[in-house]
Each structure stands twice: as structure tokens, then as C-alpha cells.
mmCIF file of C-alpha atoms in Angstrom:
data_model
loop_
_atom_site.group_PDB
_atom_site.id
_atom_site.type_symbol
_atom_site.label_atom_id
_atom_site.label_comp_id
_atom_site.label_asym_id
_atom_site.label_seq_id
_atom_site.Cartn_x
_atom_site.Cartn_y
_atom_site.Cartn_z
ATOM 1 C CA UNK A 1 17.943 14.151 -3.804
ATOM 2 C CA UNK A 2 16.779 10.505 -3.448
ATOM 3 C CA UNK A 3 15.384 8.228 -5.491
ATOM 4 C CA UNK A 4 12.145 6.448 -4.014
ATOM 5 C CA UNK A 5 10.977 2.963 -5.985
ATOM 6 C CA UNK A 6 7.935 2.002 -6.195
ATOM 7 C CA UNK A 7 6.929 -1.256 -4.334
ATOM 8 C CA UNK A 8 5.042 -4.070 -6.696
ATOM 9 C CA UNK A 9 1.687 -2.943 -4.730
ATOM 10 C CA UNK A 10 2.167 0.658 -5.848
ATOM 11 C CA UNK A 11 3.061 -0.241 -9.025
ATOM 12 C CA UNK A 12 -0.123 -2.130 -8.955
ATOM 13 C CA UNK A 13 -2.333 0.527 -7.692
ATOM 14 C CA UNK A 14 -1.349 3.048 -9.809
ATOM 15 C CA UNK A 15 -1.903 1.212 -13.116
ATOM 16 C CA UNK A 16 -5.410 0.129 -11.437
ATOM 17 C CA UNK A 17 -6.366 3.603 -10.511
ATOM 18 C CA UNK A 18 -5.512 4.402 -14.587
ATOM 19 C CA UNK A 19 -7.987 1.902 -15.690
ATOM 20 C CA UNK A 20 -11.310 3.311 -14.004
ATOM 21 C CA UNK A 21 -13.352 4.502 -16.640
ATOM 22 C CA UNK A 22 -14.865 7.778 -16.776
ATOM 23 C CA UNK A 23 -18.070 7.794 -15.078
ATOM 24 C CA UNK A 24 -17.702 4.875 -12.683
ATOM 25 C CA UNK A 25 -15.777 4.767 -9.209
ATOM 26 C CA UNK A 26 -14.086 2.099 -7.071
ATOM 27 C CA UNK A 27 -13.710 1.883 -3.851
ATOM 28 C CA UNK A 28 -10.525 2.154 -1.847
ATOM 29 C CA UNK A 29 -11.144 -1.796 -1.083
ATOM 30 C CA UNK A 30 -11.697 -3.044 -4.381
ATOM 31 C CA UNK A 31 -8.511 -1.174 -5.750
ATOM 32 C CA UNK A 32 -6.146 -2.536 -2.588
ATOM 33 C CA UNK A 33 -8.364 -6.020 -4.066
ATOM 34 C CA UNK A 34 -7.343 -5.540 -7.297
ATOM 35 C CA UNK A 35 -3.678 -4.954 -6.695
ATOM 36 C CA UNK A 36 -3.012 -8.323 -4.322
ATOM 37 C CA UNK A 37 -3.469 -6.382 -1.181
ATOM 38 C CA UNK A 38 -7.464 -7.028 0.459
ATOM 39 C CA UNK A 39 -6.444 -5.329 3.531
ATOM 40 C CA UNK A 40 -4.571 -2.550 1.882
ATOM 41 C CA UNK A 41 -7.201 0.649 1.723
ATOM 42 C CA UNK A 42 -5.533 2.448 3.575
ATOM 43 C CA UNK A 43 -2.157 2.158 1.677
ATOM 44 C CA UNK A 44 -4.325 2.922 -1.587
ATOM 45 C CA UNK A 45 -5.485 6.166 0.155
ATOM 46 C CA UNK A 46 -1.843 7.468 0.834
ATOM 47 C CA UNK A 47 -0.809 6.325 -2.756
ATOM 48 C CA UNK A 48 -3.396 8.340 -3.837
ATOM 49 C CA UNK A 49 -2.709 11.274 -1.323
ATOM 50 C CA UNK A 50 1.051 10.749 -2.632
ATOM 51 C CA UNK A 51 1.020 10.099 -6.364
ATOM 52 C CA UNK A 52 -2.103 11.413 -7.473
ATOM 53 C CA UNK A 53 -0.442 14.634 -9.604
ATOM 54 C CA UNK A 54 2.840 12.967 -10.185
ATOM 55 C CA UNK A 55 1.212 10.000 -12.459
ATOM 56 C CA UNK A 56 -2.084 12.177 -13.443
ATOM 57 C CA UNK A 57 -4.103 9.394 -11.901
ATOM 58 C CA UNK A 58 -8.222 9.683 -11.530
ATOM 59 C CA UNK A 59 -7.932 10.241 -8.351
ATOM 60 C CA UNK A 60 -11.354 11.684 -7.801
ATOM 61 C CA UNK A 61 -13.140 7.826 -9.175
ATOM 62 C CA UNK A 62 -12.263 6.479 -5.800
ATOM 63 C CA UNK A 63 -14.753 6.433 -2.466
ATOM 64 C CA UNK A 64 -15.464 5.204 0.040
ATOM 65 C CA UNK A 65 -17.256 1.554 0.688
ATOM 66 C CA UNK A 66 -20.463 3.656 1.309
ATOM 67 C CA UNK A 67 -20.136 5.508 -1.742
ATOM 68 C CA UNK A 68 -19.083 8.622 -0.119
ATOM 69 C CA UNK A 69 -16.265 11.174 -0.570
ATOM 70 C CA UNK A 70 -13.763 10.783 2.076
ATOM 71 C CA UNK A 71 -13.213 14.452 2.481
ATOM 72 C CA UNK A 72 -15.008 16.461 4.779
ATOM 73 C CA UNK A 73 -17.972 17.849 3.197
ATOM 74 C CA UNK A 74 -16.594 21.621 3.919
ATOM 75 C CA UNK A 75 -13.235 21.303 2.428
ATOM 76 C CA UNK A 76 -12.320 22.303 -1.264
ATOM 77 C CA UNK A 77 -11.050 18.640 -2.243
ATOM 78 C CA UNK A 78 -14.831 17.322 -1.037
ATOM 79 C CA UNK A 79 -16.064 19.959 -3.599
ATOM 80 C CA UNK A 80 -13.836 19.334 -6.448
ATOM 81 C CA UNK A 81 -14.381 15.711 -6.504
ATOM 82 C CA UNK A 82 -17.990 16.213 -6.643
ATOM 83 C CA UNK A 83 -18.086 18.507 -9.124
ATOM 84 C CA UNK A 84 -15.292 16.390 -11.431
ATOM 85 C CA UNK A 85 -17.672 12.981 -10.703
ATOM 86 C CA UNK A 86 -20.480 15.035 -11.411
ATOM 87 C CA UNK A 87 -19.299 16.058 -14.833
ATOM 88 C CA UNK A 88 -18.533 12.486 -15.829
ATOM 89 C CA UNK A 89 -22.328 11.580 -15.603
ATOM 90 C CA UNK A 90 -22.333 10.440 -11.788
ATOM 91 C CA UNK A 91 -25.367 11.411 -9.379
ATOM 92 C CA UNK A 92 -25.335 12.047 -5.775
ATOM 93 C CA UNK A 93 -28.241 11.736 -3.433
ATOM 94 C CA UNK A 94 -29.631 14.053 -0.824
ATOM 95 C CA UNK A 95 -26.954 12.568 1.903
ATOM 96 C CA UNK A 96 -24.117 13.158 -0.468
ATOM 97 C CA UNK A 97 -23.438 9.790 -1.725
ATOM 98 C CA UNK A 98 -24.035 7.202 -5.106
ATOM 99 C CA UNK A 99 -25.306 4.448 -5.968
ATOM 100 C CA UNK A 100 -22.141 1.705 -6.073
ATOM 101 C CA UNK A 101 -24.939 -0.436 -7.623
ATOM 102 C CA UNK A 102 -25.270 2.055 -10.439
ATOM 103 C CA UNK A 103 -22.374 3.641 -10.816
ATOM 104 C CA UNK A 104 -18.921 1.297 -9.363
ATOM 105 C CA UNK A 105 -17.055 -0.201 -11.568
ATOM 106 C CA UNK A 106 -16.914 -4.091 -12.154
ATOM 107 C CA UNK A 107 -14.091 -4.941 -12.919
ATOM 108 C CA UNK A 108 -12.916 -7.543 -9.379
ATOM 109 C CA UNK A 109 -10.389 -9.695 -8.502
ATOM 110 C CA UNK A 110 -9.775 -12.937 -10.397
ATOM 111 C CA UNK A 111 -9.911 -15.889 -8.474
ATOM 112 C CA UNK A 112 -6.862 -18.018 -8.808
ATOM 113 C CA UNK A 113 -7.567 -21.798 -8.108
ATOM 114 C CA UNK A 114 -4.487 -23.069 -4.768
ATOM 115 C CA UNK A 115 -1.575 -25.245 -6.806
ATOM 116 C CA UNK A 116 -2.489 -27.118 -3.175
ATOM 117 C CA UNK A 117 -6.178 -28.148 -4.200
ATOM 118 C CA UNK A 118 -6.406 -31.422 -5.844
ATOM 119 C CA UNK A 119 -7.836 -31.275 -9.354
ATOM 120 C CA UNK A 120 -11.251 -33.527 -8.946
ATOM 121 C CA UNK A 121 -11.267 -34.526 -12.797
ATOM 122 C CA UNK A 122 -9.588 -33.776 -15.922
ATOM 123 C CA UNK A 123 -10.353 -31.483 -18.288
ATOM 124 C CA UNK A 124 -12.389 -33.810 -20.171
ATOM 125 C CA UNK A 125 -14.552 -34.747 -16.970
ATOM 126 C CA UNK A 126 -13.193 -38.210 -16.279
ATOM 127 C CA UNK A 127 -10.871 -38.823 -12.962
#
């Protein structure tokens, strides 16, 4: 049996994925965002594919960056994570997707300042 760790981005993702509230979804994007990865969707899709029963996560709050289910539209997953977003309050249109506008959550990255830019003035506005 071997013991697999958890790399600081998992880590990251995971205890992101926790924090979506009920109701609202995030895209695969904003979560790889969110953990210090911007081009790391497709490692939050197989932490998802990988952890989602092992840490209980929400798995079904995260879509695509159209607001679609990434599931084919046939399969049982597409259907279960319709009906569980449904439940929570969220509304699909006729072509199967949401409103991010409405419904994604917005909660984004924080926007660290470079120790390499030059602070222009002080804190009390003088050079």
C-alpha cells in the first residue's frame, strides 16, 4: 500500500472546492485561479475526478467556463449534477446551461502587488 501526498496545489484545490456555497458554481478556471495555478483546469478536473468521494467535496458546483456540465448530456454523472445544482436553487436554460452572471460564485483571486514594483508614495501620500 502506498502513501500518496498531496501537492500544495491539491491541497489548495480541495479546501477551495469546500468553500463554494450552496447554490453558486465556479468554474474549473477560477478554482485552478484561486489555488495559484491560472493554467491549471485541467489538473482541477482530475482532482476532482480523483478526490471528489474521498474528501466529500461539492464536486457537482464546478462547470465549465460556459456554464455547462462537462459530462455528456446522456451519461448518469451529466444527470446527477443537474439534478443536485438544481436542488440548490440553480436554473438551467433551454441549451442546458446557467447564468455565471447569476449564479458563479465571486469569490477571485487577490491581487498581490510585485516586491519588484517601486512603491510611488508612502502611505501617507507624500514621496
Amino acid at each position: 500500500m502506498s502513501i500518496v501526498q498531496l501537492s500544495d496545489f491539491s491541497k489548495k484545490v480541495i479546501e477551495t472546492i469546500l468553500k463554494i456555497p450552496a447554490g453558486k458554481v465556479a468554474t474549473y478556471k477560477q478554482i485552478a485561479e484561486l489555488s495559484g495555478k491560472p493554467q491549471g483546469s485541467r489538473g482541477v478536473s482530475w482532482i476532482l475526478h480523483s478526490s471528489s468521494t474521498k474528501y466529500k467535496l461539492p464536486w457537482h458546483r464546478v462547470l465549465n467556463s460556459q456554464g455547462g456540465i462537462s459530462f455528456d448530456p446522456t451519461s448518469r454523472n451529466y444527470k446527477d449534477q443537474k439534478r443536485k445544482l438544481e436542488k440548490e436553487g440553480v436554473v438551467f436554460n433551454a441549451s442546458g446551461k446557467l447564468d455565471l452572471k447569476k449564479y458563479q460564485w465571486s469569490k477571485r483571486p487577490t491581487v498581490k502587488r510585485s516586491q519588484a514594483q517601486p512603491r510611488m508614495f508612502s502611505k501617507d501620500g507624500t514621496r
